[in-house]
């Protein structure tokens, strides 16, 4: 059984940090250095960062499979009218290839559409081919290529993708 739960209390965000600790190194070890993975984990998953995001209107949602946390996504309003930004979509590797990632995207789209947005935007690492294929399969298209300086000599080398809702 697959269920979704929005985490709207700071003390519940640890569930996402625990999932990220397991998922992130496996997802990015072939395309990012261990130093960059560690840096980005601190940059995005530190308690104070996530609590600030929650206070600023970010939505954090976990997917449970048979009651056990298996993945998560987060989204918020984007600076452009009627557009929301999908910041994170991650699933434990043991559940890849079962359509659960697509269900997560559909749930995110449902929530975002219900909030009044008509466009969904996300960034994906240019070398994360598995994720890019999943986004294409789910109706996203490339809109631009960006290289973002995130500090300490590290960059996010991404494609920006969008989907009309």
Coordinates of C-alpha atoms in Angstrom, one line a residue:
X1 CA 0.0 0.0 0.0
X2 CA 1.4 3.4 -1.0
X3 CA 0.4 6.5 1.0
X4 CA 1.6 10.1 1.1
X5 CA 2.0 12.2 4.2
X6 CA 2.8 15.9 4.3
X7 CA 5.3 16.8 7.1
X8 CA 4.3 20.2 8.4
X9 CA 6.1 20.2 11.8
X10 CA 9.9 20.8 12.1
X11 CA 10.4 17.8 14.3
X12 CA 9.0 15.5 11.6
X13 CA 11.6 16.6 9.0
X14 CA 14.2 14.1 10.4
X15 CA 12.4 11.4 8.4
X16 CA 13.5 13.1 5.2
X17 CA 17.0 13.7 6.5
X18 CA 17.2 9.9 7.3
X19 CA 16.0 9.0 3.8
X20 CA 18.4 11.5 2.2
X21 CA 21.3 10.0 4.1
X22 CA 20.5 6.6 2.4
X23 CA 19.4 7.8 -1.0
X24 CA 21.7 10.7 -1.9
X25 CA 25.1 8.9 -1.8
X26 CA 23.7 6.0 -4.0
X27 CA 22.1 8.5 -6.4
X28 CA 25.0 10.8 -7.0
X29 CA 28.2 8.8 -6.3
X30 CA 28.8 8.2 -10.0
X31 CA 28.4 11.8 -11.0
X32 CA 29.5 14.0 -8.0
X33 CA 32.5 13.8 -5.7
X34 CA 32.1 12.6 -2.2
X35 CA 33.1 16.1 -1.1
X36 CA 30.3 17.7 -3.2
X37 CA 27.7 15.2 -2.0
X38 CA 28.6 16.0 1.6
X39 CA 28.6 19.7 1.0
X40 CA 25.2 19.6 -0.7
X41 CA 23.7 17.4 2.0
X42 CA 24.7 20.0 4.6
X43 CA 23.4 22.8 2.3
X44 CA 20.0 21.3 1.7
X45 CA 19.3 19.0 4.6
X46 CA 20.6 20.7 7.7
X47 CA 17.8 21.1 10.3
X48 CA 17.9 24.8 10.3
X49 CA 17.8 25.0 6.4
X50 CA 14.7 22.7 6.2
X51 CA 13.0 24.4 9.1
X52 CA 13.5 27.8 7.4
X53 CA 12.1 26.3 4.1
X54 CA 9.1 24.9 6.0
X55 CA 8.4 28.4 7.5
X56 CA 8.7 29.9 4.0
X57 CA 6.0 27.8 2.5
X58 CA 7.8 24.7 1.3
X59 CA 5.8 21.5 1.3
X60 CA 7.6 18.3 2.4
X61 CA 5.9 15.0 1.5
X62 CA 7.0 11.4 2.2
X63 CA 5.8 8.3 0.4
X64 CA 5.3 5.3 2.6
X65 CA 5.1 1.8 1.2
X66 CA 3.3 -0.5 3.6
X67 CA 3.8 2.1 6.3
X68 CA 7.5 2.4 5.9
X69 CA 9.1 5.7 4.6
X70 CA 10.5 5.0 1.1
X71 CA 11.0 8.4 -0.5
X72 CA 10.1 12.1 -0.4
X73 CA 9.4 15.2 -2.5
X74 CA 9.3 18.9 -1.7
X75 CA 7.8 21.8 -3.6
X76 CA 7.0 25.5 -3.2
X77 CA 5.8 28.5 -5.2
X78 CA 8.3 29.8 -7.8
X79 CA 9.0 33.4 -8.5
X80 CA 7.1 33.3 -11.8
X81 CA 3.3 33.6 -11.7
X82 CA 1.4 30.3 -11.7
X83 CA 4.6 28.2 -11.5
X84 CA 5.6 25.9 -8.7
X85 CA 9.1 24.5 -8.2
X86 CA 9.7 20.8 -7.4
X87 CA 12.8 20.9 -5.3
X88 CA 13.4 17.3 -4.5
X89 CA 12.0 13.9 -5.6
X90 CA 13.9 10.9 -4.3
X91 CA 13.0 7.3 -3.8
X92 CA 14.9 4.4 -2.2
X93 CA 16.8 2.5 -4.9
X94 CA 15.1 -0.8 -4.0
X95 CA 11.8 0.7 -5.3
X96 CA 13.1 2.0 -8.6
X97 CA 11.5 0.7 -11.7
X98 CA 8.1 -0.1 -10.1
X99 CA 6.3 3.1 -11.1
X100 CA 6.4 4.6 -7.7
X101 CA 8.4 7.6 -8.8
X102 CA 5.7 8.4 -11.4
X103 CA 3.1 8.1 -8.6
X104 CA 5.1 10.5 -6.6
X105 CA 5.2 13.0 -9.5
X106 CA 1.5 12.6 -10.0
X107 CA 0.9 13.3 -6.3
X108 CA 3.1 16.4 -6.4
X109 CA 1.2 17.6 -9.6
X110 CA -2.1 17.0 -7.8
X111 CA -1.1 19.0 -4.8
X112 CA 0.4 21.8 -6.9
X113 CA -2.6 22.0 -9.2
X114 CA -4.9 22.1 -6.2
X115 CA -2.9 25.1 -4.9
X116 CA -3.7 27.0 -8.1
X117 CA -0.5 26.6 -10.1
X118 CA -0.6 25.8 -13.8
X119 CA 3.1 25.0 -14.4
X120 CA 5.7 22.8 -12.6
X121 CA 9.4 23.5 -12.9
X122 CA 12.4 21.4 -11.7
X123 CA 16.1 21.2 -12.0
X124 CA 17.9 17.9 -12.7
X125 CA 21.6 17.1 -12.9
X126 CA 22.6 16.8 -16.5
X127 CA 24.2 13.4 -15.9
X128 CA 21.3 11.9 -13.9
X129 CA 20.0 10.0 -16.9
X130 CA 17.6 7.8 -15.0
X131 CA 15.8 10.8 -13.5
X132 CA 15.8 12.6 -16.8
X133 CA 14.2 9.7 -18.5
X134 CA 11.5 9.5 -15.8
X135 CA 10.7 13.2 -16.1
X136 CA 10.5 12.9 -19.9
X137 CA 8.1 9.9 -19.5
X138 CA 6.0 12.0 -17.2
X139 CA 5.6 14.9 -19.7
X140 CA 8.4 17.3 -18.7
X141 CA 10.5 19.0 -21.3
X142 CA 13.8 20.8 -21.2
X143 CA 13.6 24.6 -21.1
X144 CA 17.2 25.6 -20.3
X145 CA 20.6 24.5 -19.2
X146 CA 22.2 26.1 -16.1
X147 CA 25.4 25.9 -14.2
X148 CA 24.8 27.3 -10.7
X149 CA 27.7 28.2 -8.3
X150 CA 26.7 26.8 -4.9
X151 CA 29.9 27.8 -3.1
X152 CA 33.1 26.2 -2.0
X153 CA 34.1 25.6 -5.6
X154 CA 31.1 23.4 -6.3
X155 CA 28.5 23.8 -9.1
X156 CA 25.1 22.3 -9.9
X157 CA 25.2 21.5 -13.7
X158 CA 21.5 21.1 -14.4
X159 CA 18.8 21.0 -17.0
X160 CA 15.7 23.0 -16.1
X161 CA 12.5 21.1 -17.0
X162 CA 8.9 22.2 -17.0
X163 CA 5.5 20.7 -17.4
X164 CA 2.1 22.5 -17.9
X165 CA -0.5 21.2 -15.5

